[in-house]
Short mmCIF file of C-alpha atoms and ligand atoms in Angstrom, two decimals:
data_model
loop_
_atom_site.label_atom_id
_atom_site.label_comp_id
_atom_site.label_asym_id
_atom_site.label_seq_id
_atom_site.Cartn_x
_atom_site.Cartn_y
_atom_site.Cartn_z
CA MET A 1243 -6.65 -1.43 -22.30
CA ASP A 1244 -8.11 2.01 -21.50
CA LYS A 1245 -6.19 4.10 -19.26
CA ILE A 1246 -6.90 7.02 -17.34
CA VAL A 1247 -3.56 8.91 -16.09
CA VAL A 1248 -3.23 10.66 -12.72
CA LEU A 1249 -0.53 13.10 -12.47
CA ASP A 1250 0.82 13.21 -9.10
CA PHE A 1251 1.55 17.01 -7.43
CA GLY A 1252 2.31 15.36 -3.97
CA SER A 1253 -1.01 14.70 -2.20
CA GLN A 1254 -0.46 11.66 0.51
CA TYR A 1255 -3.64 10.74 -1.26
CA SER A 1256 -3.16 10.54 -4.84
CA HIS A 1257 -2.80 6.94 -5.29
CA LEU A 1258 -6.38 6.83 -3.85
CA ILE A 1259 -7.66 8.58 -6.99
CA CYS A 1260 -6.19 5.12 -8.83
CA ARG A 1261 -7.66 3.00 -6.49
CA ARG A 1262 -11.14 4.41 -6.71
CA ILE A 1263 -11.02 4.46 -10.47
CA ARG A 1264 -9.72 0.75 -10.68
CA GLU A 1265 -12.49 -0.43 -8.26
CA PHE A 1266 -14.75 0.13 -11.03
CA SER A 1267 -12.88 -1.54 -13.65
CA VAL A 1268 -11.00 0.87 -15.39
CA TYR A 1269 -6.89 1.05 -15.50
CA ALA A 1270 -5.49 4.01 -13.81
CA GLU A 1271 -1.99 4.90 -13.44
CA LEU A 1272 -0.07 7.32 -11.17
CA VAL A 1273 2.82 9.27 -12.83
CA PRO A 1274 5.03 12.49 -11.64
CA TYR A 1275 3.36 15.82 -12.44
CA ASP A 1276 6.60 16.40 -14.69
CA ILE A 1277 6.14 13.37 -16.92
CA SER A 1278 7.39 14.61 -20.16
CA TYR A 1279 4.62 15.02 -22.94
CA GLU A 1280 6.09 12.39 -25.48
CA GLU A 1281 6.13 9.82 -22.51
CA LEU A 1282 2.44 10.59 -21.47
CA GLN A 1283 1.60 10.07 -25.38
CA LYS A 1284 3.10 6.86 -24.99
CA LEU A 1285 0.60 5.75 -22.38
CA ASN A 1286 -2.00 6.72 -24.66
CA PRO A 1287 -4.49 8.14 -21.62
CA LYS A 1288 -8.13 8.07 -22.47
CA GLY A 1289 -8.27 11.46 -20.04
CA ILE A 1290 -5.79 13.04 -17.17
CA ILE A 1291 -6.40 13.84 -13.46
CA PHE A 1292 -4.28 16.38 -11.85
CA SER A 1293 -4.24 15.45 -8.15
CA GLY A 1294 -3.99 17.53 -5.09
CA GLY A 1295 -0.93 18.61 -3.43
CA PRO A 1296 0.79 20.96 -1.00
CA SER A 1297 1.87 23.97 -3.06
CA SER A 1298 0.32 26.91 -4.03
CA VAL A 1299 -0.10 27.95 -7.82
CA TYR A 1300 1.44 31.44 -7.49
CA ASN A 1301 4.30 30.43 -5.61
CA SER A 1302 7.40 30.81 -8.05
CA ASP A 1303 8.33 27.13 -7.40
CA ALA A 1304 4.95 25.58 -7.81
CA PRO A 1305 4.75 22.18 -9.83
CA VAL A 1306 3.24 22.67 -13.32
CA PRO A 1307 2.96 20.03 -16.05
CA GLU A 1308 4.61 20.38 -19.30
CA ASN A 1309 2.71 23.09 -21.31
CA LYS A 1310 2.09 20.59 -24.37
CA ILE A 1311 0.25 18.35 -21.94
CA PHE A 1312 -2.85 21.00 -21.93
CA GLU A 1313 -2.96 21.00 -25.70
CA MET A 1314 -3.41 17.22 -25.88
CA ASN A 1315 -7.15 17.95 -26.15
CA LEU A 1316 -8.03 15.30 -23.48
CA PRO A 1317 -10.57 15.29 -20.88
CA LEU A 1318 -8.97 16.71 -17.94
CA LEU A 1319 -10.01 16.94 -14.22
CA GLY A 1320 -8.33 18.68 -11.73
CA ILE A 1321 -8.82 17.96 -7.56
CA CYS A 1322 -7.80 20.38 -5.38
CA TYR A 1323 -4.33 21.69 -6.50
CA GLY A 1324 -5.02 20.35 -9.67
CA HIS A 1325 -8.40 22.42 -9.80
CA GLN A 1326 -6.41 25.52 -8.94
CA LEU A 1327 -4.03 24.90 -11.68
CA ILE A 1328 -6.90 24.50 -14.14
CA VAL A 1329 -7.91 28.01 -13.01
CA ASN A 1330 -4.63 29.51 -13.17
CA LYS A 1331 -3.81 28.34 -16.69
CA TYR A 1332 -7.10 29.06 -18.48
CA GLY A 1333 -6.90 32.63 -17.05
CA GLY A 1334 -8.82 32.73 -13.59
CA LYS A 1335 -7.33 33.83 -10.61
CA VAL A 1336 -6.40 31.75 -7.37
CA LYS A 1337 -6.30 33.59 -3.91
CA ARG A 1338 -5.25 32.66 -0.40
CA ALA A 1339 -8.36 31.81 1.70
CA ASN A 1340 -9.12 30.80 5.03
CA LYS A 1341 -8.23 27.17 5.40
CA GLU A 1342 -11.31 24.94 4.82
CA TYR A 1343 -10.53 21.40 5.91
CA GLY A 1344 -13.21 18.70 7.01
CA SER A 1345 -16.65 18.18 5.31
CA SER A 1346 -18.85 20.97 3.43
CA LEU A 1347 -21.94 20.98 2.09
CA LEU A 1348 -21.38 20.87 -1.73
CA THR A 1349 -24.62 22.07 -3.34
CA ILE A 1350 -24.88 21.17 -7.37
CA ASP A 1351 -25.87 24.05 -9.60
CA ASN A 1352 -25.66 22.03 -12.84
CA ASP A 1353 -25.96 18.53 -12.73
CA LYS A 1354 -25.37 17.63 -16.07
CA ASP A 1355 -22.23 15.81 -16.67
CA LEU A 1356 -19.31 15.80 -13.72
CA LEU A 1357 -21.93 16.03 -11.13
CA ASN A 1358 -24.90 13.80 -12.81
CA GLY A 1359 -26.71 11.83 -10.34
CA ILE A 1360 -25.38 12.81 -7.23
CA GLY A 1361 -28.57 14.61 -5.43
CA GLU A 1362 -28.95 18.29 -4.86
CA SER A 1363 -26.06 18.35 -2.37
CA VAL A 1364 -23.86 16.01 -0.69
CA ARG A 1365 -21.00 16.25 2.14
CA ALA A 1366 -17.60 16.90 0.23
CA TRP A 1367 -14.40 16.54 1.71
CA MET A 1368 -12.27 19.98 1.92
CA SER A 1369 -8.55 20.20 2.45
CA HIS A 1370 -7.39 23.70 0.93
CA GLY A 1371 -6.02 27.21 1.88
CA ASP A 1372 -6.21 28.65 -1.46
CA GLU A 1373 -9.28 28.80 -3.71
CA ALA A 1374 -10.63 30.13 -7.22
CA GLU A 1375 -11.82 33.87 -6.84
CA GLN A 1376 -12.49 34.34 -10.25
CA ILE A 1377 -13.25 31.47 -12.55
CA PRO A 1378 -11.64 31.54 -16.36
CA PRO A 1379 -13.63 32.88 -19.20
CA GLY A 1380 -15.46 30.01 -21.06
CA PHE A 1381 -15.78 28.23 -17.53
CA GLN A 1382 -18.84 27.76 -15.48
CA VAL A 1383 -19.49 26.95 -11.68
CA ILE A 1384 -21.52 23.80 -11.51
CA GLY A 1385 -21.18 23.24 -7.20
CA HIS A 1386 -20.35 25.60 -4.70
CA THR A 1387 -20.00 25.14 -0.78
CA GLU A 1388 -20.43 27.92 1.77
CA GLY A 1389 -16.66 28.32 1.85
CA ALA A 1390 -15.81 27.95 -1.80
CA LYS A 1391 -17.78 29.88 -4.25
CA ALA A 1392 -16.34 27.90 -7.06
CA ALA A 1393 -15.72 24.48 -5.56
CA ALA A 1394 -16.49 22.58 -8.93
CA ILE A 1395 -16.26 24.65 -12.35
CA ALA A 1396 -16.67 22.95 -15.95
CA SER A 1397 -15.63 24.53 -19.26
CA GLU A 1398 -18.18 25.15 -21.97
CA ASP A 1399 -17.48 22.26 -24.01
CA LYS A 1400 -17.49 20.15 -21.09
CA SER A 1401 -14.10 18.48 -21.26
CA ILE A 1402 -12.47 20.20 -18.46
CA TYR A 1403 -13.32 20.29 -15.14
CA GLY A 1404 -12.06 21.19 -11.70
CA ILE A 1405 -13.22 20.30 -8.45
CA GLN A 1406 -11.77 22.04 -5.10
CA PHE A 1407 -12.80 18.84 -2.98
CA HIS A 1408 -11.24 15.52 -3.03
CA PRO A 1409 -13.45 13.04 -4.46
CA GLU A 1410 -11.28 9.99 -3.79
CA VAL A 1411 -11.53 10.11 0.02
CA VAL A 1412 -14.53 8.02 1.56
CA HIS A 1413 -15.80 11.12 3.34
CA THR A 1414 -16.87 12.68 0.00
CA GLU A 1415 -20.26 11.09 -0.24
CA GLN A 1416 -20.83 10.13 -3.95
CA GLY A 1417 -17.18 10.61 -4.71
CA THR A 1418 -16.92 7.39 -6.64
CA GLU A 1419 -19.99 8.46 -8.89
CA ILE A 1420 -18.34 11.93 -9.51
CA LEU A 1421 -15.02 10.09 -10.91
CA LYS A 1422 -17.55 7.31 -12.61
CA ASN A 1423 -18.97 10.41 -14.51
CA PHE A 1424 -15.60 11.53 -15.44
CA VAL A 1425 -13.89 8.28 -16.05
CA LEU A 1426 -16.89 6.33 -18.26
CA LYS A 1427 -19.20 9.15 -19.52
CA VAL A 1428 -16.75 12.30 -20.16
CA CYS A 1429 -13.73 10.10 -21.19
CA GLY A 1430 -15.64 7.43 -22.34
CA ALA A 1431 -13.26 4.67 -21.33
CA ASN A 1432 -14.21 0.84 -20.97
CA GLN A 1433 -14.39 -0.88 -17.89
CA ASP A 1434 -11.95 -3.38 -19.09
CA TRP A 1435 -9.14 -4.00 -16.14
CA THR A 1436 -9.90 -7.30 -15.01
CA MET A 1437 -7.66 -9.58 -12.98
CA GLU A 1438 -7.89 -12.16 -15.40
CA GLY A 1439 -6.62 -10.03 -18.01
CA PHE A 1440 -3.81 -8.64 -15.88
CA ILE A 1441 -2.85 -12.65 -15.29
CA ASP A 1442 -2.82 -13.20 -19.14
CA THR A 1443 -0.72 -10.07 -20.06
CA THR A 1444 1.55 -10.63 -17.12
CA VAL A 1445 2.28 -14.07 -18.01
CA GLU A 1446 2.78 -13.49 -21.63
CA LYS A 1447 5.37 -10.55 -20.65
CA ILE A 1448 7.14 -12.77 -18.54
CA SER A 1449 7.26 -15.57 -21.05
CA LYS A 1450 9.43 -13.35 -23.13
CA ILE A 1451 11.91 -13.07 -20.73
CA GLU A 1452 15.56 -14.94 -20.81
CA GLY A 1453 17.60 -16.79 -18.16
CA ASN A 1454 16.41 -18.46 -15.06
CA VAL A 1455 14.45 -16.60 -12.26
CA LEU A 1456 15.28 -16.62 -8.44
CA CYS A 1457 11.97 -15.73 -6.78
CA GLY A 1458 12.34 -14.93 -3.04
CA VAL A 1459 9.12 -16.86 -1.48
CA SER A 1460 8.07 -15.81 2.33
CA GLY A 1461 4.86 -17.81 2.33
CA GLY A 1462 2.94 -14.69 2.07
CA ILE A 1463 0.44 -14.17 -0.49
CA ASP A 1464 2.23 -11.35 -2.58
CA SER A 1465 5.44 -13.72 -3.16
CA THR A 1466 3.25 -16.85 -3.58
CA VAL A 1467 1.36 -15.11 -6.29
CA VAL A 1468 4.55 -13.72 -8.15
CA ALA A 1469 6.07 -17.47 -7.72
CA LEU A 1470 2.82 -18.95 -9.46
CA LEU A 1471 2.40 -16.33 -12.57
CA ILE A 1472 6.34 -16.87 -13.17
CA HIS A 1473 5.89 -20.61 -13.12
CA LYS A 1474 2.76 -20.23 -15.52
CA ALA A 1475 5.20 -18.36 -17.83
CA ILE A 1476 8.52 -19.92 -17.70
CA GLY A 1477 8.08 -23.26 -16.07
CA ASP A 1478 11.15 -24.73 -14.41
CA ARG A 1479 13.24 -21.88 -15.17
CA LEU A 1480 11.92 -20.31 -11.97
CA LYS A 1481 13.40 -21.50 -8.70
CA CYS A 1482 11.78 -20.74 -5.16
CA VAL A 1483 14.25 -19.84 -2.52
CA PHE A 1484 12.41 -19.29 1.26
CA VAL A 1485 14.76 -17.70 3.95
CA ASN A 1486 14.45 -18.41 7.70
CA ASN A 1487 15.83 -15.48 9.08
CA GLY A 1488 14.76 -16.28 12.45
CA LEU A 1489 12.27 -13.38 12.37
CA LEU A 1490 9.06 -15.43 11.21
CA ARG A 1491 6.04 -16.04 13.33
CA LEU A 1492 6.00 -19.09 15.42
CA ASN A 1493 6.58 -22.16 13.70
CA GLU A 1494 6.25 -20.71 10.47
CA GLU A 1495 8.82 -22.21 8.52
CA LYS A 1496 7.52 -25.50 8.81
CA GLU A 1497 4.22 -24.46 7.83
CA ILE A 1498 5.20 -22.67 4.66
CA GLU A 1499 7.45 -25.29 3.49
CA GLU A 1500 4.71 -27.84 3.76
CA MET A 1501 2.22 -25.69 2.05
CA PHE A 1502 4.39 -25.32 -0.87
CA LYS A 1503 5.43 -28.91 -1.00
CA ASP A 1504 1.50 -30.09 -0.83
CA ASN A 1505 0.05 -27.32 -3.12
CA PHE A 1506 2.25 -26.07 -6.10
CA LYS A 1507 4.80 -27.48 -8.62
CA VAL A 1508 7.23 -24.81 -8.12
CA GLU A 1509 10.83 -26.00 -7.00
CA PHE A 1510 11.14 -24.95 -3.45
CA THR A 1511 14.60 -24.58 -1.45
CA SER A 1512 14.28 -23.64 2.25
CA ILE A 1513 17.56 -22.03 3.44
CA ASP A 1514 18.41 -21.87 7.47
CA ALA A 1515 19.97 -18.35 7.73
CA ILE A 1516 18.82 -17.58 11.78
CA ASN A 1517 22.60 -16.76 13.14
CA GLN A 1518 23.04 -14.94 9.99
CA PHE A 1519 20.27 -12.46 10.39
CA LEU A 1520 20.37 -12.42 14.16
CA GLY A 1521 24.29 -11.87 14.53
CA LYS A 1522 23.86 -8.66 11.84
CA LEU A 1523 21.06 -7.50 14.10
CA ARG A 1524 22.96 -7.75 17.52
CA GLY A 1525 23.21 -4.03 18.95
CA VAL A 1526 21.07 -2.33 16.19
CA GLU A 1527 18.32 -0.38 17.84
CA ASP A 1528 17.41 2.14 14.76
CA PRO A 1529 14.39 1.03 12.92
CA GLU A 1530 15.61 2.10 9.47
CA LYS A 1531 18.95 0.39 10.00
CA LYS A 1532 17.44 -2.81 11.02
CA ARG A 1533 15.10 -2.90 7.83
CA MET A 1534 18.32 -2.07 5.58
CA ILE A 1535 20.09 -5.11 7.33
CA VAL A 1536 17.19 -7.65 6.71
CA GLY A 1537 17.20 -6.08 3.13
CA GLU A 1538 20.65 -6.65 2.84
CA GLU A 1539 21.05 -10.13 4.42
CA PHE A 1540 18.19 -11.46 2.21
CA ILE A 1541 20.13 -10.23 -0.93
CA HIS A 1542 23.30 -11.91 0.40
CA VAL A 1543 21.45 -15.14 0.83
CA PHE A 1544 20.11 -15.02 -2.57
CA THR A 1545 23.40 -13.98 -3.97
CA GLU A 1546 25.04 -17.25 -2.44
CA PHE A 1547 22.22 -19.32 -3.64
CA ALA A 1548 22.37 -18.14 -6.99
CA GLU A 1549 26.20 -18.50 -6.90
CA LYS A 1550 25.82 -22.20 -6.12
CA ASN A 1551 22.95 -22.89 -8.05
CA GLY A 1552 22.82 -20.58 -11.03
CA PRO A 1553 23.13 -18.91 -13.28
CA PHE A 1554 20.10 -16.94 -12.80
CA LYS A 1555 19.64 -13.40 -14.39
CA TRP A 1556 16.36 -12.46 -12.45
CA LEU A 1557 15.43 -11.72 -8.88
CA ALA A 1558 11.69 -11.91 -8.48
CA GLN A 1559 10.04 -10.34 -5.49
CA GLY A 1560 6.62 -9.69 -4.55
CA THR A 1561 6.76 -5.53 -4.01
CA LEU A 1562 3.33 -4.11 -4.14
CA TYR A 1563 2.15 -0.72 -5.17
CA PRO A 1564 1.88 0.88 -1.69
CA ASP A 1565 5.39 -0.28 -0.77
CA VAL A 1566 6.86 1.58 -3.96
CA ILE A 1567 4.68 4.60 -2.98
CA GLU A 1568 5.83 4.60 0.81
CA SER A 1569 9.17 4.19 -0.04
CA GLY A 1570 9.20 7.47 -2.10
CA VAL A 1571 10.68 5.64 -5.29
CA SER A 1572 7.56 5.84 -7.50
CA LYS A 1573 9.20 9.55 -8.56
CA GLY A 1574 6.00 11.56 -7.43
CA PRO A 1575 6.99 14.22 -4.68
CA ALA A 1576 5.17 12.12 -1.90
CA ALA A 1577 7.36 12.03 1.06
CA VAL A 1578 9.45 8.84 2.28
CA ILE A 1579 7.54 7.03 5.41
CA LYS A 1580 9.38 3.72 5.60
CA SER A 1581 11.77 2.52 3.43
CA HIS A 1582 10.27 -1.03 2.70
CA HIS A 1583 13.25 -3.49 2.49
CA ASN A 1584 12.22 -5.42 -0.77
CA VAL A 1585 12.09 -1.54 -2.45
CA GLY A 1586 14.38 0.75 -0.92
CA GLY A 1587 17.35 -1.81 0.28
CA LEU A 1588 18.60 -3.22 -3.05
CA PRO A 1589 22.18 -3.03 -2.35
CA GLU A 1590 24.58 -1.68 -5.67
CA TRP A 1591 26.23 -4.73 -5.87
CA LEU A 1592 23.34 -6.94 -6.66
CA ASN A 1593 24.05 -8.40 -10.03
CA LEU A 1594 20.66 -9.83 -10.72
CA GLU A 1595 17.75 -7.82 -12.52
CA ILE A 1596 14.70 -7.37 -10.52
CA LEU A 1597 11.21 -8.62 -11.84
CA GLU A 1598 8.31 -7.28 -9.67
CA PRO A 1599 5.02 -7.97 -11.62
CA LEU A 1600 2.80 -7.06 -8.95
CA ARG A 1601 4.51 -3.66 -8.63
CA GLU A 1602 1.21 -1.71 -9.68
CA LEU A 1603 -1.13 -3.67 -7.55
CA TYR A 1604 -2.99 -2.94 -4.42
CA LYS A 1605 -3.31 -5.89 -2.09
CA ASP A 1606 -7.13 -6.63 -2.47
CA GLU A 1607 -6.21 -6.87 -6.60
CA VAL A 1608 -3.33 -9.53 -5.54
CA ARG A 1609 -6.08 -11.51 -3.38
CA LYS A 1610 -8.35 -11.71 -6.66
CA ILE A 1611 -5.36 -12.97 -8.63
CA ALA A 1612 -4.94 -15.49 -5.68
CA LYS A 1613 -8.22 -16.77 -6.06
CA ILE A 1614 -8.22 -17.19 -9.39
CA LEU A 1615 -4.87 -18.81 -9.41
CA GLU A 1616 -6.80 -21.34 -6.67
CA VAL A 1617 -4.23 -20.64 -3.94
CA PRO A 1618 -5.42 -22.57 -0.98
CA GLU A 1619 -8.00 -20.31 1.20
CA LYS A 1620 -5.65 -20.99 4.49
CA LEU A 1621 -2.88 -18.63 2.48
CA PHE A 1622 -4.83 -15.98 1.11
CA MET A 1623 -6.66 -14.96 4.25
CA ARG A 1624 -3.79 -15.00 6.07
CA HIS A 1625 -2.58 -11.73 7.58
CA PRO A 1626 0.43 -9.54 5.64
CA PHE A 1627 3.72 -9.88 7.63
CA PRO A 1628 6.18 -7.31 6.97
CA GLY A 1629 9.26 -8.38 4.88
CA PRO A 1630 11.77 -7.48 7.73
CA GLY A 1631 9.19 -9.78 9.98
CA LEU A 1632 9.93 -9.29 13.73
CA ALA A 1633 12.75 -6.83 13.46
CA VAL A 1634 10.23 -4.14 12.97
CA ARG A 1635 7.57 -5.52 15.88
CA ILE A 1636 10.48 -5.47 18.15
CA ILE A 1637 11.32 -2.02 19.27
CA GLY A 1638 14.86 -1.76 20.18
CA GLU A 1639 17.37 -4.20 19.76
CA VAL A 1640 16.23 -7.70 18.76
CA THR A 1641 17.02 -10.11 21.47
CA PRO A 1642 16.20 -13.90 22.38
CA THR A 1643 13.75 -12.54 24.93
CA LYS A 1644 12.23 -10.55 22.94
CA LEU A 1645 11.92 -12.55 20.07
CA LYS A 1646 10.52 -15.10 21.99
CA ILE A 1647 7.84 -12.81 23.54
CA ALA A 1648 6.92 -11.15 19.96
CA LYS A 1649 6.22 -14.87 18.68
CA VAL A 1650 4.46 -16.49 21.64
CA ALA A 1651 2.08 -13.35 22.35
CA SER A 1652 1.21 -12.94 18.54
CA ARG A 1653 0.35 -16.29 18.36
CA ILE A 1654 -1.98 -16.05 21.36
CA VAL A 1655 -3.49 -12.94 19.59
CA GLU A 1656 -3.85 -14.91 16.20
CA ASP A 1657 -5.45 -18.02 18.13
CA GLU A 1658 -7.79 -15.75 20.14
CA LEU A 1659 -9.16 -14.01 17.05
CA LEU A 1660 -9.55 -17.36 14.93
CA GLU A 1661 -11.47 -18.72 18.22
CA ALA A 1662 -13.76 -15.66 18.13
CA ASN A 1663 -14.12 -15.88 14.35
CA LEU A 1664 -12.95 -12.33 13.88
CA TYR A 1665 -9.45 -13.09 12.61
CA ASP A 1666 -11.00 -13.04 8.79
CA LYS A 1667 -12.53 -9.60 9.60
CA VAL A 1668 -9.19 -7.66 10.58
CA TRP A 1669 -6.29 -6.62 8.21
CA GLN A 1670 -3.94 -7.21 10.81
CA ALA A 1671 -2.95 -8.82 14.29
CA TYR A 1672 0.16 -9.21 16.63
CA ALA A 1673 1.82 -8.33 19.82
CA ALA A 1674 4.72 -6.01 19.65
CA VAL A 1675 7.64 -5.68 22.47
CA GLY A 1676 10.18 -3.02 23.40
CA ASP A 1677 12.41 -2.59 26.26
CA ASP A 1678 10.11 -0.68 28.58
CA ARG A 1679 9.19 -2.86 31.29
CA ALA A 1680 6.81 -2.64 33.96
CA VAL A 1681 6.15 -4.24 38.02
CA GLY A 1682 3.81 -7.30 38.42
CA VAL A 1683 2.99 -9.68 41.28
CA VAL A 1684 2.95 -13.02 40.76
CA GLY A 1685 2.21 -15.06 43.71
CA ASP A 1686 3.59 -13.03 46.54
CA GLU A 1687 6.69 -11.62 44.59
CA ARG A 1688 7.16 -8.71 42.86
CA ARG A 1689 8.45 -9.39 39.12
CA TYR A 1690 9.96 -6.92 36.70
CA GLY A 1691 8.84 -7.89 33.33
CA ASN A 1692 8.19 -6.60 29.86
CA ILE A 1693 5.15 -4.64 28.32
CA VAL A 1694 3.51 -6.37 25.37
CA MET A 1695 1.21 -3.94 23.01
CA ILE A 1696 -1.37 -6.04 21.24
CA ARG A 1697 -2.09 -4.41 17.93
CA VAL A 1698 -4.93 -5.04 15.99
CA VAL A 1699 -6.09 -2.98 12.91
CA ASP A 1700 -8.87 -2.71 10.06
CA SER A 1701 -7.94 -1.85 6.94
CA ILE A 1702 -8.31 -2.10 3.22
CA ASP A 1703 -5.10 -1.41 1.48
CA ALA A 1704 -2.48 -0.66 4.18
CA MET A 1705 -2.68 2.70 3.33
CA THR A 1706 -4.96 3.94 5.80
CA ALA A 1707 -6.14 1.85 9.05
CA ASP A 1708 -8.10 1.96 12.32
CA TRP A 1709 -7.84 0.09 15.21
CA THR A 1710 -9.84 -2.78 15.74
CA ARG A 1711 -12.53 -2.11 18.64
CA LEU A 1712 -12.31 -5.71 19.86
CA PRO A 1713 -14.81 -6.97 22.70
CA HIS A 1714 -13.26 -6.00 26.10
CA GLY A 1715 -13.99 -10.01 27.07
CA LEU A 1716 -11.26 -10.68 24.14
CA LEU A 1717 -9.06 -8.56 25.12
CA GLU A 1718 -8.92 -9.70 28.61
CA LYS A 1719 -8.60 -13.14 27.60
CA MET A 1720 -5.50 -12.61 25.31
CA SER A 1721 -3.89 -10.39 28.29
CA ASN A 1722 -4.52 -13.29 30.78
CA ARG A 1723 -2.95 -15.82 28.57
CA ILE A 1724 -0.05 -13.45 27.49
CA THR A 1725 0.83 -12.71 31.14
CA ASN A 1726 0.40 -16.37 32.69
CA GLU A 1727 2.15 -18.17 29.34
CA ILE A 1728 5.10 -15.98 28.96
CA GLU A 1729 6.97 -15.40 32.51
CA ASP A 1730 8.82 -12.47 31.40
CA VAL A 1731 5.77 -10.38 30.35
CA THR A 1732 3.96 -8.52 33.20
CA TRP A 1733 1.65 -5.67 31.81
CA VAL A 1734 -0.25 -6.04 28.33
CA THR A 1735 -1.62 -2.84 26.46
CA TYR A 1736 -4.05 -2.51 23.49
CA THR A 1737 -2.75 0.29 20.57
CA ILE A 1738 -5.52 2.61 19.87
CA SER A 1739 -3.94 4.79 17.11
CA SER A 1740 -5.04 4.76 13.53
CA LYS A 1741 -2.91 5.25 10.32
CA PRO A 1742 -2.60 7.99 9.89
CA PRO A 1743 -1.10 9.47 12.61
CA ALA A 1744 0.48 6.08 13.47
CA THR A 1745 1.48 3.45 11.24
CA ILE A 1746 0.44 -0.39 11.35
CA GLU A 1747 3.92 -1.65 12.46
CA PRO A 1748 5.54 0.17 15.38
CA GLN A 1749 8.94 0.50 13.36
P1 XMP B 2894 2.91 0.46 7.87
O1 XMP B 2894 3.68 -0.12 9.04
O2 XMP B 2894 3.92 1.40 7.26
O3 XMP B 2894 2.93 -0.94 6.91
O4 XMP B 2894 1.58 1.18 8.27
C1 XMP B 2894 1.97 -1.01 6.14
C2 XMP B 2894 1.67 -2.45 5.62
O5 XMP B 2894 2.87 -2.76 4.88
C3 XMP B 2894 3.41 -3.99 5.82
N1 XMP B 2894 5.22 -3.57 5.99
C4 XMP B 2894 5.91 -3.98 5.09
N2 XMP B 2894 5.85 -4.85 4.12
N3 XMP B 2894 8.17 -4.85 3.72
C5 XMP B 2894 6.83 -5.48 3.77
O6 XMP B 2894 6.77 -6.57 2.53
C6 XMP B 2894 8.34 -3.89 4.63
O7 XMP B 2894 9.53 -3.54 4.75
C7 XMP B 2894 6.97 -3.51 5.40
N4 XMP B 2894 6.91 -2.63 6.23
C8 XMP B 2894 5.42 -2.77 6.65
C9 XMP B 2894 2.83 -3.78 7.02
O8 XMP B 2894 2.92 -5.17 7.61
C10 XMP B 2894 1.44 -3.27 6.61
O9 XMP B 2894 0.49 -4.42 6.13
#
């Protein structure tokens, strides 16, 4: 399989470069910028991309890749900070400039290679404070904006390129075309990254492992796909365990048990651990603590199961690439945003090895696999649900009242979206609740009740999200039902913050 390697210099959106490339069926992998020359060689890339990043090349502690990487004679594309790195490395000059942030008009000066077929000018997304004042000898300017004279440069032998703008963000028109020109034409990579291929290689890899595998399944698409892939590889050496932690959606435990028993041939055990989880969460308000507690309790339950039903060598989980990036364990310089319980929260005492076959994939890629594996439509259209469940949708302490509110109100939101034929069109939809209360009037009486927050978002991969512009009539219906059907609720609000700056879950 042909591969493009992206060196991560710390931009929050470095991973988007990989995503865009994978969308046109070429495998792209994000690695820390300080990867060794030997490691990079082992990956055998067809081309290298330097991502953007927050640093300035003239700072003494500026991140730079190993020198030998420049001598590999592979096609190279630098984006933003990566562009400045190339300018600096090959003898040009980078200077501090006026900050340019947002969309600028990029005029194409040479449309031969990288900027081929994208027209005379395009809107390009800029986000930089430095710029190339003088381009290196042997390079030419192939595109400029009003603010950046050397917004796109190419070496004379047409193998090294630098662009000041971000082709990976949707605000850059023809950004994917620019990446395609680099990956397909300059690097000559084949479009051979398919989910069918991924299934074959993954099943083959897993079939070589020794020992039994315990797979924690949640009923969500990720862990279900993990279980099916492992089952394909090792059959009954896999045992699936579903944990009812009391933090699930309304009646979810029954639905999931039925779905597994009706559709899949895997061995399935359901464990009731409601008291154990809710007991540990009593009195805990801090969101990160709650995540850690839930993560650790899962491991306690799995370990106990493994001791009674083992021996097991592996614990399999449905961790995805965005979980890995957001937990800051991808080794790159991106900051920790939230620690996903299935990534950051594994205790040291765990004596099972971890198997995470989907660790490199985005959600839409997992959905494609689910389709190929004939997972029932009902499941794979199901919205994602966070591992720590309602513990992160309940702000403050998890109490029985707040649990009931979150469960019933979320069910109302989901039902109304289904009824309006909108459920499949949105990424996630639920109702969150905290300790804030407001006065309401019921009959002739004043009542002090909880405030519920409805959250409905559109997204492609959960890395960014936009709040969904639901029809007012639908919101009204949800609100009426929530206040009528849950007596502890007096007010209903709708959250209108996108990610960034917000996140999808409130905690
Ligand atoms: P945020 O709130 O970070 O969520 O914008 C991004 C996506 O990840 C889900 N999520 C989690 N999934 N374990 C998971 O398996 C977690 O700890 C976790 N936290 C958030 C969230 O539902 C959204 O789809």
